[in-house]
Short mmCIF file of N, CA and C in Angstrom, two decimals:
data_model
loop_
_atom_site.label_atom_id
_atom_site.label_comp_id
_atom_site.label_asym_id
_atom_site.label_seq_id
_atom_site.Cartn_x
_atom_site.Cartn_y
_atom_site.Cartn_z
N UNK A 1 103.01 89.12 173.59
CA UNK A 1 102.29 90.18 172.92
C UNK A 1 103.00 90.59 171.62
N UNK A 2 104.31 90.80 171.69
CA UNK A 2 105.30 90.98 170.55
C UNK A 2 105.00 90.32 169.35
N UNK A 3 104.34 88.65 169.66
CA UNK A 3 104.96 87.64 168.69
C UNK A 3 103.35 87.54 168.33
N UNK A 4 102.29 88.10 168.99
CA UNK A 4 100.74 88.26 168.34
C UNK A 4 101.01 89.39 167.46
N UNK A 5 101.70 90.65 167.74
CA UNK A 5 101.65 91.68 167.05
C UNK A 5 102.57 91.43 165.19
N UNK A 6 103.53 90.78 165.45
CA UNK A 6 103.76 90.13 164.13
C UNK A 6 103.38 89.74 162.93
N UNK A 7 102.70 88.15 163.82
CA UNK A 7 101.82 87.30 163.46
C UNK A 7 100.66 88.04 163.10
N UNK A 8 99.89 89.04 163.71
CA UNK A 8 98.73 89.78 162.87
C UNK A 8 98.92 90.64 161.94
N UNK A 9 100.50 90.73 161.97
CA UNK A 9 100.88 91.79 161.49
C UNK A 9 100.53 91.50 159.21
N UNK A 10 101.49 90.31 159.67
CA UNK A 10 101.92 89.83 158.39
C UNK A 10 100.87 88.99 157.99
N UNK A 11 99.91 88.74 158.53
CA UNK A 11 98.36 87.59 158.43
C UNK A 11 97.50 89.20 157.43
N UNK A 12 97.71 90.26 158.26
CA UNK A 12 96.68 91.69 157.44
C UNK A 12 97.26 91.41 156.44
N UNK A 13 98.63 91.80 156.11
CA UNK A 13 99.70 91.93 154.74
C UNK A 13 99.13 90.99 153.85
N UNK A 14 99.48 89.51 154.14
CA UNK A 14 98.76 88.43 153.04
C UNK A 14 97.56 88.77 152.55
N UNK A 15 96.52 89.29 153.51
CA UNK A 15 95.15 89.17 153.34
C UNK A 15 95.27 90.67 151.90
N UNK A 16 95.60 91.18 152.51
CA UNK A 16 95.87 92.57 152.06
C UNK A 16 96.45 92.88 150.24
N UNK A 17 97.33 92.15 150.32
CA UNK A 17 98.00 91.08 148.92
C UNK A 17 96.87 90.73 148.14
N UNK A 18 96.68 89.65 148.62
CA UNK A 18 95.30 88.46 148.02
C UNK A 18 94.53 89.73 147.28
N UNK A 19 93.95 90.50 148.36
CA UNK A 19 92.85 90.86 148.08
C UNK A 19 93.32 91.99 147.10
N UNK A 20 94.18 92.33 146.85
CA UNK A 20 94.82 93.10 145.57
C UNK A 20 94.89 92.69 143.86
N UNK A 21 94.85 91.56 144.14
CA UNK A 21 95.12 90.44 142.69
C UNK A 21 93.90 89.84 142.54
N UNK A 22 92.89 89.97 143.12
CA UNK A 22 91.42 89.31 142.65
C UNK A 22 90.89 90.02 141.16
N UNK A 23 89.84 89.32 140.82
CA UNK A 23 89.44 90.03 139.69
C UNK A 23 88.35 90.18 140.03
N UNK A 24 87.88 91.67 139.79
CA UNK A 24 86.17 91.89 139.29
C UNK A 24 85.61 91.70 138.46
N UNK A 25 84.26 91.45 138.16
CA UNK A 25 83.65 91.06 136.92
C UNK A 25 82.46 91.16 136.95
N UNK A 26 81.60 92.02 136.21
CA UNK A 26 80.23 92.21 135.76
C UNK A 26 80.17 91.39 134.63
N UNK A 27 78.66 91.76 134.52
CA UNK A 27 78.34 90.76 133.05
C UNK A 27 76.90 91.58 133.03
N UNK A 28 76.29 91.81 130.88
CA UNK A 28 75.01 92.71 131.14
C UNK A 28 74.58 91.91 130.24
N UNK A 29 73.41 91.52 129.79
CA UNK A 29 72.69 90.53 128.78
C UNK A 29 71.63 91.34 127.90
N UNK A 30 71.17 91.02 126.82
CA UNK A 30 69.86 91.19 126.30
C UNK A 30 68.95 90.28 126.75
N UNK A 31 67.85 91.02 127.64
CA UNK A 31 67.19 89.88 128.07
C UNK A 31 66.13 89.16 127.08
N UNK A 32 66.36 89.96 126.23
CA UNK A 32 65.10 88.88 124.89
C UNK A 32 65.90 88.17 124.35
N UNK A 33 67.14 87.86 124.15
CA UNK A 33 68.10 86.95 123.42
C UNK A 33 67.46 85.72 124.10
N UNK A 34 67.88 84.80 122.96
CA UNK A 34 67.45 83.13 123.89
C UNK A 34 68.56 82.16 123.64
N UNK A 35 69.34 82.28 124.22
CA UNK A 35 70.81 81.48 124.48
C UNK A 35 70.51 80.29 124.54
N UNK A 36 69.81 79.60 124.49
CA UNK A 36 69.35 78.15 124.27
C UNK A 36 69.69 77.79 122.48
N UNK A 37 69.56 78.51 121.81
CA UNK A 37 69.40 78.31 120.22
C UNK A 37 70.82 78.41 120.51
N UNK A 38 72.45 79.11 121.19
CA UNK A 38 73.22 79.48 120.43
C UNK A 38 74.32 77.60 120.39
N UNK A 39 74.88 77.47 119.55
CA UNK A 39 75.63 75.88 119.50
C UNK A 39 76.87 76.05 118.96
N UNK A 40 77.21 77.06 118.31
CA UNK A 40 78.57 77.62 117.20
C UNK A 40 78.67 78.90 117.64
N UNK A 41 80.05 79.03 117.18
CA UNK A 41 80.40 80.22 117.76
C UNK A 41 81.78 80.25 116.81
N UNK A 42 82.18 81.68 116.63
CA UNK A 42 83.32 82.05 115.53
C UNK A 42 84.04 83.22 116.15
N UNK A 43 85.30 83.31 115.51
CA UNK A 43 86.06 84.89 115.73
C UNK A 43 85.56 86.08 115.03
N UNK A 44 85.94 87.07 114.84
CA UNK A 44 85.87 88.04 113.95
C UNK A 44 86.79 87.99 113.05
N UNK A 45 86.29 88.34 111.63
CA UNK A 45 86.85 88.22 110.26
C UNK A 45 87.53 89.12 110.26
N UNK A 46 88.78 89.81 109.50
CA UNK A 46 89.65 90.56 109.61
C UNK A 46 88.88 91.80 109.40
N UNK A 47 87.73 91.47 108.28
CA UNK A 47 87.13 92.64 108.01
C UNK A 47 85.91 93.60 109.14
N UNK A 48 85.80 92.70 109.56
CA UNK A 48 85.05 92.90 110.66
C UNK A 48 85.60 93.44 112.08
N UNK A 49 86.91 93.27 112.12
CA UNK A 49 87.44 93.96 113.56
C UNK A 49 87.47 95.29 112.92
N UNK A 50 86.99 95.90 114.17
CA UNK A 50 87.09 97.84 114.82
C UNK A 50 87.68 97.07 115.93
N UNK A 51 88.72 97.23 116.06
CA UNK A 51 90.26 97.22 117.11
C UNK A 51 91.00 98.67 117.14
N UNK A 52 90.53 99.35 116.55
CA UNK A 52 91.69 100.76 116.69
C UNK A 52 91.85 101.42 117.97
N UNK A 53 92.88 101.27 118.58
CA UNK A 53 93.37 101.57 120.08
C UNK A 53 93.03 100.44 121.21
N UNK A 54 92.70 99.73 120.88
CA UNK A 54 92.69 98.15 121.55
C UNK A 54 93.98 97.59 121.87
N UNK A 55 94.09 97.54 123.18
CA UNK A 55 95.26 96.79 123.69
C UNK A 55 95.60 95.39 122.84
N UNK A 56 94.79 94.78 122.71
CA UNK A 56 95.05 93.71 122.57
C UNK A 56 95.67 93.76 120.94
N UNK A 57 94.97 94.37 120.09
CA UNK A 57 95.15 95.02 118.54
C UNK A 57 96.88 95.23 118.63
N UNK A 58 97.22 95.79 119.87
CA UNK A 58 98.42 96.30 120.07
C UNK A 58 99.87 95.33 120.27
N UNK A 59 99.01 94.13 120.75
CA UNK A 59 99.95 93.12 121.17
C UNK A 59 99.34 91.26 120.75
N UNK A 60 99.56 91.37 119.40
CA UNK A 60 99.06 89.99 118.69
C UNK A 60 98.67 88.68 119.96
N UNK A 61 100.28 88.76 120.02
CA UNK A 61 100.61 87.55 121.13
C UNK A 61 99.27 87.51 122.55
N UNK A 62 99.12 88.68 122.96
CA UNK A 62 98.33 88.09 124.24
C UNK A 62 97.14 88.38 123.33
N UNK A 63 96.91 88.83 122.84
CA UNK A 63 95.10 88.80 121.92
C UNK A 63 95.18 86.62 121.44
N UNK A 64 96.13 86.10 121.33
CA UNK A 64 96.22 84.94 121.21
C UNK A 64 95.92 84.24 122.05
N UNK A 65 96.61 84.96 123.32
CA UNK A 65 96.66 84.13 124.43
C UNK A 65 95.07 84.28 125.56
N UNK A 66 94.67 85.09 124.82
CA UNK A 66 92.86 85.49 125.03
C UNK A 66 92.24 84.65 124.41
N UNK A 67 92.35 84.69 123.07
CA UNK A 67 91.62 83.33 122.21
C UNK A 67 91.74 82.22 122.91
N UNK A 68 93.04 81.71 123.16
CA UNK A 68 93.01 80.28 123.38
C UNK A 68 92.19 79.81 124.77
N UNK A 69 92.79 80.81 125.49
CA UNK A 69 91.47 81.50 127.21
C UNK A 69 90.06 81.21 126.55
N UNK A 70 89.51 81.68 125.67
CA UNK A 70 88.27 81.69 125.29
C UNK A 70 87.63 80.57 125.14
N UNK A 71 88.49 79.94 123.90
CA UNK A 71 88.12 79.08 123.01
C UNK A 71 88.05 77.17 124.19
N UNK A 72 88.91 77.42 125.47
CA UNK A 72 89.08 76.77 126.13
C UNK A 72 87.64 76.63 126.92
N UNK A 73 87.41 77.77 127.42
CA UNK A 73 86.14 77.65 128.02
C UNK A 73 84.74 77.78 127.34
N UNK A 74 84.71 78.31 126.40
CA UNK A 74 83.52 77.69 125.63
C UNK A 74 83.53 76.64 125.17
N UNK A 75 84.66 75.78 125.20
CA UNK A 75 84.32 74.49 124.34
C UNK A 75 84.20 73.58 125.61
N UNK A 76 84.40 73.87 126.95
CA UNK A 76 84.36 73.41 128.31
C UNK A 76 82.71 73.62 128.06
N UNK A 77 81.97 74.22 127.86
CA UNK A 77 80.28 74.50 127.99
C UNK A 77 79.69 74.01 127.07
N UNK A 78 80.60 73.24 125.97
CA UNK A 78 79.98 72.37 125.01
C UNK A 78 79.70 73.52 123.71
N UNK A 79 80.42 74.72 123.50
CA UNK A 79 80.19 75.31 122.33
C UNK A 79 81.59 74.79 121.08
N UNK A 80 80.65 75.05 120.17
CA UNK A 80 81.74 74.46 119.33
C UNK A 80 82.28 75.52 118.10
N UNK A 81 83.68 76.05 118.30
CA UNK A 81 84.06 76.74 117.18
C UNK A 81 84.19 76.17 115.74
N UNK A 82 83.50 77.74 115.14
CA UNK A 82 83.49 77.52 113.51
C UNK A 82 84.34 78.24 112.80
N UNK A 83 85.02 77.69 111.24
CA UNK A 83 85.22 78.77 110.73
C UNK A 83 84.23 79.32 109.72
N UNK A 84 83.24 78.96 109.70
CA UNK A 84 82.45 79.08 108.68
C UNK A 84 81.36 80.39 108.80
N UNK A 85 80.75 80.97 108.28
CA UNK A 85 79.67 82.25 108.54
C UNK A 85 78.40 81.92 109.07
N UNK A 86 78.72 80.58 109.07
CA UNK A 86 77.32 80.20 109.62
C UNK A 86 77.50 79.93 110.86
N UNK A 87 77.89 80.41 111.96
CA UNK A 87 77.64 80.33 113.51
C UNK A 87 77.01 80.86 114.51
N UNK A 88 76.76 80.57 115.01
CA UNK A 88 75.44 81.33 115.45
C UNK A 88 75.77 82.82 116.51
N UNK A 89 76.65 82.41 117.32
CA UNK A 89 77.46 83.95 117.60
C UNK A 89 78.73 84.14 116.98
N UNK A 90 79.36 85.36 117.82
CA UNK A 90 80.47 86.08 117.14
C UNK A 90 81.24 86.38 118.36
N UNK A 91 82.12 86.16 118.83
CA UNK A 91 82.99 86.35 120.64
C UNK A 91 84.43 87.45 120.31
N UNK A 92 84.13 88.74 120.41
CA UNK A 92 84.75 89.86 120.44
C UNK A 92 85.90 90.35 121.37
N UNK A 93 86.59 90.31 121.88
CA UNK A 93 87.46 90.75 122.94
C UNK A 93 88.10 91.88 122.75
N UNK A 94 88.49 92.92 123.84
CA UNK A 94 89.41 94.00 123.95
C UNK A 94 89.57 93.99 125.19
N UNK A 95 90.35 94.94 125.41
CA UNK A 95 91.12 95.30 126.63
C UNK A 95 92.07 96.42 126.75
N UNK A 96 92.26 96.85 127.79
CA UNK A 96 92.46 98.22 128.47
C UNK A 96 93.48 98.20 129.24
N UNK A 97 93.99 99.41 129.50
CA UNK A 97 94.96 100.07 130.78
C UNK A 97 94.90 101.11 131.40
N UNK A 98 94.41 101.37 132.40
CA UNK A 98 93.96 102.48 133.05
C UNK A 98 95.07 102.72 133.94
N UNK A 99 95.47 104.26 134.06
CA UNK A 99 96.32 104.44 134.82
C UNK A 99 95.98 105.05 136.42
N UNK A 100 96.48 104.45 137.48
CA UNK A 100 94.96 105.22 138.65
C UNK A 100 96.35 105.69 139.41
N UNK A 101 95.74 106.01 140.62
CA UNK A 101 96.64 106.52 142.10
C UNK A 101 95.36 106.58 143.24
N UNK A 102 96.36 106.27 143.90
CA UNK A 102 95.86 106.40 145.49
C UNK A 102 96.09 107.04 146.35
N UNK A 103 95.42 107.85 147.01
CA UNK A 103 96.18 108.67 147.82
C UNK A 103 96.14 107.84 149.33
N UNK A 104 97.07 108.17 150.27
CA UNK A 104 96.81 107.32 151.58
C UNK A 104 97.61 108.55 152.52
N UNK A 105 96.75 108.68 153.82
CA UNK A 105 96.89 109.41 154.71
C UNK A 105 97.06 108.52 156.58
N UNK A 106 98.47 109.04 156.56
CA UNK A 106 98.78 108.63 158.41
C UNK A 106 97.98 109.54 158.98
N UNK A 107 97.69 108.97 160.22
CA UNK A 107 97.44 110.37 161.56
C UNK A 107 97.71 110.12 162.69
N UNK A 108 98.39 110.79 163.62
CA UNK A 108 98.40 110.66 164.89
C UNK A 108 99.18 109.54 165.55
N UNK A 109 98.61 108.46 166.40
CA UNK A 109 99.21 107.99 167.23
C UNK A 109 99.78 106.95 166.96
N UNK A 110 100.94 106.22 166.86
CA UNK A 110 101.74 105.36 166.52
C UNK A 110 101.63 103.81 167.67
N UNK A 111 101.69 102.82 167.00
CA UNK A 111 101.73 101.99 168.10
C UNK A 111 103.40 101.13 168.16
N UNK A 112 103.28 100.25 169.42
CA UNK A 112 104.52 100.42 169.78
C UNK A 112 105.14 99.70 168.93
N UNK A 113 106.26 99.15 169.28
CA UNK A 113 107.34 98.60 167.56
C UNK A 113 107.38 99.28 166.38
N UNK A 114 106.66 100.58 166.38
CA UNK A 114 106.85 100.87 164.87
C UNK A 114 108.10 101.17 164.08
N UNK A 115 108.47 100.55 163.21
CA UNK A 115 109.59 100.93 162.38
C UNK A 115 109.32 101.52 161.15
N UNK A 116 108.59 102.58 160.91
CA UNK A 116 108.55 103.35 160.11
C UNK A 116 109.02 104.67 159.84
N UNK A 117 108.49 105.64 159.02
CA UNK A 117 109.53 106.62 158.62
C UNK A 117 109.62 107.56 160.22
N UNK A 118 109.03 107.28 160.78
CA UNK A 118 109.15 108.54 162.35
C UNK A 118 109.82 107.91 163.30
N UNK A 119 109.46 107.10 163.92
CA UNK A 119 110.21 106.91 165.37
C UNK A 119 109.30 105.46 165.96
N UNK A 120 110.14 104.99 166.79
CA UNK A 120 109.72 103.22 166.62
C UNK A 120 108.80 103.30 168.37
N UNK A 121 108.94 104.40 168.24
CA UNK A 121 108.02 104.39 170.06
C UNK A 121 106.48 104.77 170.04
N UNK A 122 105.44 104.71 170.91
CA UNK A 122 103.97 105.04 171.08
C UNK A 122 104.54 106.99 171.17
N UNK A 123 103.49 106.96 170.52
CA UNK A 123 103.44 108.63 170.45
C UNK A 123 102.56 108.92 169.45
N UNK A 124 101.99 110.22 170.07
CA UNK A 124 101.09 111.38 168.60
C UNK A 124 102.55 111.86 167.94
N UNK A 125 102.53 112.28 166.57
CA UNK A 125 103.52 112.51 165.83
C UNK A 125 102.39 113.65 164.41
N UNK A 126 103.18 114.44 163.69
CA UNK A 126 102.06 115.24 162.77
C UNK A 126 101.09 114.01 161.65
N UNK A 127 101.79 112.58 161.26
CA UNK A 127 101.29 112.29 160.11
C UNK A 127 101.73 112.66 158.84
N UNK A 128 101.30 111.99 157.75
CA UNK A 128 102.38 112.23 156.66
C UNK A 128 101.24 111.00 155.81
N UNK A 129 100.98 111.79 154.36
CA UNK A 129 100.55 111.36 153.36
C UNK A 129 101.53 111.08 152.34
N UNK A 130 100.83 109.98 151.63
CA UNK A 130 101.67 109.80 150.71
C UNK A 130 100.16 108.98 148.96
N UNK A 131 101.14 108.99 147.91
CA UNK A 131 100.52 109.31 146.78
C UNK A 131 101.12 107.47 146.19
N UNK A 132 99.90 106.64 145.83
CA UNK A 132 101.03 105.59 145.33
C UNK A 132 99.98 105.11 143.90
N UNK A 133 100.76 104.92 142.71
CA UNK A 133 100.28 104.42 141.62
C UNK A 133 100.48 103.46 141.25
N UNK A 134 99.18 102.76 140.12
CA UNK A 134 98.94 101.31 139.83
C UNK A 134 98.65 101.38 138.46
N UNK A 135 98.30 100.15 137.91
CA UNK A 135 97.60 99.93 136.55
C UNK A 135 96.38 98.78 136.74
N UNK A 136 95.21 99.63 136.43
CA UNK A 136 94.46 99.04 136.35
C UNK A 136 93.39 98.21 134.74
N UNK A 137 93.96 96.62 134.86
CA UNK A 137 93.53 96.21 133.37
C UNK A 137 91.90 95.68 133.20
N UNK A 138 91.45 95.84 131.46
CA UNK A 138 90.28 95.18 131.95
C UNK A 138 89.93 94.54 130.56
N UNK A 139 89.68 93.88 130.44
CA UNK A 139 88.99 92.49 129.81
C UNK A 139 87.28 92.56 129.08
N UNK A 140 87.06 92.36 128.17
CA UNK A 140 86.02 92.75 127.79
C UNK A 140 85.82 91.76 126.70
N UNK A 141 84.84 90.48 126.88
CA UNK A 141 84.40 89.71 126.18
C UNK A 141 82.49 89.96 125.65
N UNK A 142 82.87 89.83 125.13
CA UNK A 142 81.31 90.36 123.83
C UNK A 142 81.06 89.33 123.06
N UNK A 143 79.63 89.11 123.56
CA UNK A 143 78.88 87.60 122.15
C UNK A 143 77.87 89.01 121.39
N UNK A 144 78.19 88.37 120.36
CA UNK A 144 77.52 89.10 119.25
C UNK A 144 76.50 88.38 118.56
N UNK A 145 75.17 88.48 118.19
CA UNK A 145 74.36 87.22 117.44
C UNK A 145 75.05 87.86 115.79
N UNK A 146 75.23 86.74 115.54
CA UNK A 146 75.75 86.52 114.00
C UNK A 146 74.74 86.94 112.91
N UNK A 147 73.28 86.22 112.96
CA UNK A 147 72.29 86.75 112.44
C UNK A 147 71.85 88.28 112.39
N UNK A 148 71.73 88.99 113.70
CA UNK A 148 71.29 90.05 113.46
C UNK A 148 72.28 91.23 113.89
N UNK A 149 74.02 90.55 114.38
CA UNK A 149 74.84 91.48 114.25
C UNK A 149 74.81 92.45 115.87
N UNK A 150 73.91 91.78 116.63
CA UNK A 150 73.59 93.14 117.89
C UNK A 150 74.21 92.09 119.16
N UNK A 151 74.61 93.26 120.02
CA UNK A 151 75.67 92.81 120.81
C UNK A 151 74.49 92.01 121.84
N UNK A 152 74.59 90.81 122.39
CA UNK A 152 73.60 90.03 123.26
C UNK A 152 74.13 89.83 124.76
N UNK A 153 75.28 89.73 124.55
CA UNK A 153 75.89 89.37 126.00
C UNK A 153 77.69 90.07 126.26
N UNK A 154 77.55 91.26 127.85
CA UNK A 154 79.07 91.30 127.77
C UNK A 154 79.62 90.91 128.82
N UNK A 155 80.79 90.67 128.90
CA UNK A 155 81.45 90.46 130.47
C UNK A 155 82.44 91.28 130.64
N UNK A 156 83.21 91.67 131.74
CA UNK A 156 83.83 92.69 131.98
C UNK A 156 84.81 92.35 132.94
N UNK A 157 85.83 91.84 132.74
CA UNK A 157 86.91 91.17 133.66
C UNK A 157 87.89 92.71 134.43
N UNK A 158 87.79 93.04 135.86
CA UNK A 158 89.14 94.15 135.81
C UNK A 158 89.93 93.50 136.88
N UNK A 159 91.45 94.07 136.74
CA UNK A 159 92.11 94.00 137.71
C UNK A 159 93.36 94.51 138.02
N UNK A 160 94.26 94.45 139.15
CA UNK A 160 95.07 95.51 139.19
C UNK A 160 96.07 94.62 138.23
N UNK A 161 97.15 95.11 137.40
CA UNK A 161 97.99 94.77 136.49
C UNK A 161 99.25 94.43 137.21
N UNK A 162 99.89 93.12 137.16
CA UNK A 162 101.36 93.38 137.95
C UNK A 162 102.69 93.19 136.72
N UNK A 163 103.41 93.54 137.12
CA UNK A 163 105.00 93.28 136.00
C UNK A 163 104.83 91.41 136.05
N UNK A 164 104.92 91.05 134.74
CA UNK A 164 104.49 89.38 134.60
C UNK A 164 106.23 88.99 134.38
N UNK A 165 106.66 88.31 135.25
CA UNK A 165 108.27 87.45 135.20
C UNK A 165 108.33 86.93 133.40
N UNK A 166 107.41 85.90 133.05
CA UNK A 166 107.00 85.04 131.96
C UNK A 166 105.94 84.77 131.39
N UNK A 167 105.65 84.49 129.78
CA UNK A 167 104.84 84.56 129.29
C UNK A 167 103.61 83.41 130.35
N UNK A 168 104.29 82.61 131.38
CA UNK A 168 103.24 81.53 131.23
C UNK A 168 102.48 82.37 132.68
N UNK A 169 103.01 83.11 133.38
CA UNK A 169 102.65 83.57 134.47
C UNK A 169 101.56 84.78 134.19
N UNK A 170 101.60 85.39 132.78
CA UNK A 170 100.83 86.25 132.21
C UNK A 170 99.20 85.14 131.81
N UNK A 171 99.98 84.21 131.05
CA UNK A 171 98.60 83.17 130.80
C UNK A 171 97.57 83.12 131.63
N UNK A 172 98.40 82.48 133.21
CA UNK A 172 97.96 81.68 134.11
C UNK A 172 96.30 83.38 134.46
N UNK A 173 96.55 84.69 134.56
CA UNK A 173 96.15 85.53 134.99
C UNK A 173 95.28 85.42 133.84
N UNK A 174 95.41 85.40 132.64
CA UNK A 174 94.81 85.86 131.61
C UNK A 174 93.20 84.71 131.46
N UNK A 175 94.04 83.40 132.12
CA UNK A 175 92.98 82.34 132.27
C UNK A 175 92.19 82.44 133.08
N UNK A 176 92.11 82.84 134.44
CA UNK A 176 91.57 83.19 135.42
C UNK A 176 90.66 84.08 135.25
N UNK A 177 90.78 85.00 134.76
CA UNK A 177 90.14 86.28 134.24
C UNK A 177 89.17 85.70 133.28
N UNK A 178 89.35 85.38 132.06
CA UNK A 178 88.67 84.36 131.57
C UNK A 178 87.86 83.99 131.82
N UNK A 179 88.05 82.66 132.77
CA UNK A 179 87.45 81.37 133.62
C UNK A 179 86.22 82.56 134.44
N UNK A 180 86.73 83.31 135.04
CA UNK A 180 85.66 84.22 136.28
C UNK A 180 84.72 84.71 134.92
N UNK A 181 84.69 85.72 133.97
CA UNK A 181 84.00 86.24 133.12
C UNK A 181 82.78 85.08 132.01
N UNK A 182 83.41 84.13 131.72
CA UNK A 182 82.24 83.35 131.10
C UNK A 182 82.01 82.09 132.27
N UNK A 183 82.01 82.33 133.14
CA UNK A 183 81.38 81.82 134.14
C UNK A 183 80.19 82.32 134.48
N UNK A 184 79.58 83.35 133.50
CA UNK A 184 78.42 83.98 133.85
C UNK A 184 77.89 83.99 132.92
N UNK A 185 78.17 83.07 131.68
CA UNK A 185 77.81 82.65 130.05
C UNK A 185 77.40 81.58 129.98
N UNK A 186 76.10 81.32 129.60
CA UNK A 186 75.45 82.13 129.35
C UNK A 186 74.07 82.53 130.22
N UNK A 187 73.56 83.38 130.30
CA UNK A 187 72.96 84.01 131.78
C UNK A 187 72.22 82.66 132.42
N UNK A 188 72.20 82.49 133.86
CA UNK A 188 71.22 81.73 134.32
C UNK A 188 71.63 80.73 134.72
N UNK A 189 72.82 80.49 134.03
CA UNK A 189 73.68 78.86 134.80
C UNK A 189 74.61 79.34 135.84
#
């Protein structure tokens, strides 16, 4: 019984983990746009970024490391970057940091082995809350039609933020995020 209670113990924990580091992702369209015409696609011109208070504005390097995320998977869907004014969209990015908390509440009856802050035996005990904080990031890719300038398609990558060891371990997240968000570009596939 000991060695089931473990084993389920640390099987919740993993699950529990995992399911902490996933990413969410919406996506909202113009449904009169006709994404069939779009074949080119460009950055924004210097003159053209409104970045003011944009994470990414804030930190060159990963706004790079977004591009190259980007530019990877649209050219995976057969779009082809331009530098020229003539492309048919415009692919916008920003991103965020939200600061959250959680509150989490014990109650009552303890089961047996517990080694936590009370006492390692079965018993009712008062319970004890506690307060724990995170960062929550989010991702925001925008096709813009070039022609008429109006936003056609967005996606919306979030997720909880962890301390990154190395730049490549930041990538690997930044790709993922990515990969999940124009995976829904362009509507219908």
């Amino acid at each position: 019984m000991k060695r089931c209670m473990v084993h389920c113990s640390v099987l919740l924990a993993v699950v529990l983990l995992a399911s902490c580091s996933t990413v969410s992702v919406t996506s909202d369209y113009d449904r009169a746009a006709d994404f069939s015409k779009l074949q080119s696609y460009r950055w924004p011109l210097d003159s053209e970024e409104i970045r003011k208070g944009d994470l990414l504005a804030e930190h060159p390097l990963v706004y790079k490391r977004v591009q190259s995320a980007v530019d990877r998977e649209l050219r995976g869907k057969g779009y082809r970057k331009s530098t020229s004014q003539s492309a048919d969209f415009i692919v916008h990015t920003h991103a965020g940091i939200k600061k959250l908390k959680t509150y989490h509440q014990r109650y009552g009856i303890e089961f047996p082995l517990h080694n936590g802050w009370y006492s390692p035996w079965w018993g009712p005990y008062g319970g004890f809350s506690y307060v724990s904080y995170y960062e929550e990031g989010t991702l925001v890719v925008d096709i813009i039609d070039a022609s008429t300038r109006e936003l056609v398609w967005r996606g919306v990558a979030t997720r909880v933020v962890r301390d990154y060891q190395s730049p490549e371990d930041m990538q690997k997240d930044i790709d993922e995020a990515v990969a999940e968000v124009l995976s829904r570009f362009p509507p219908g596939t």
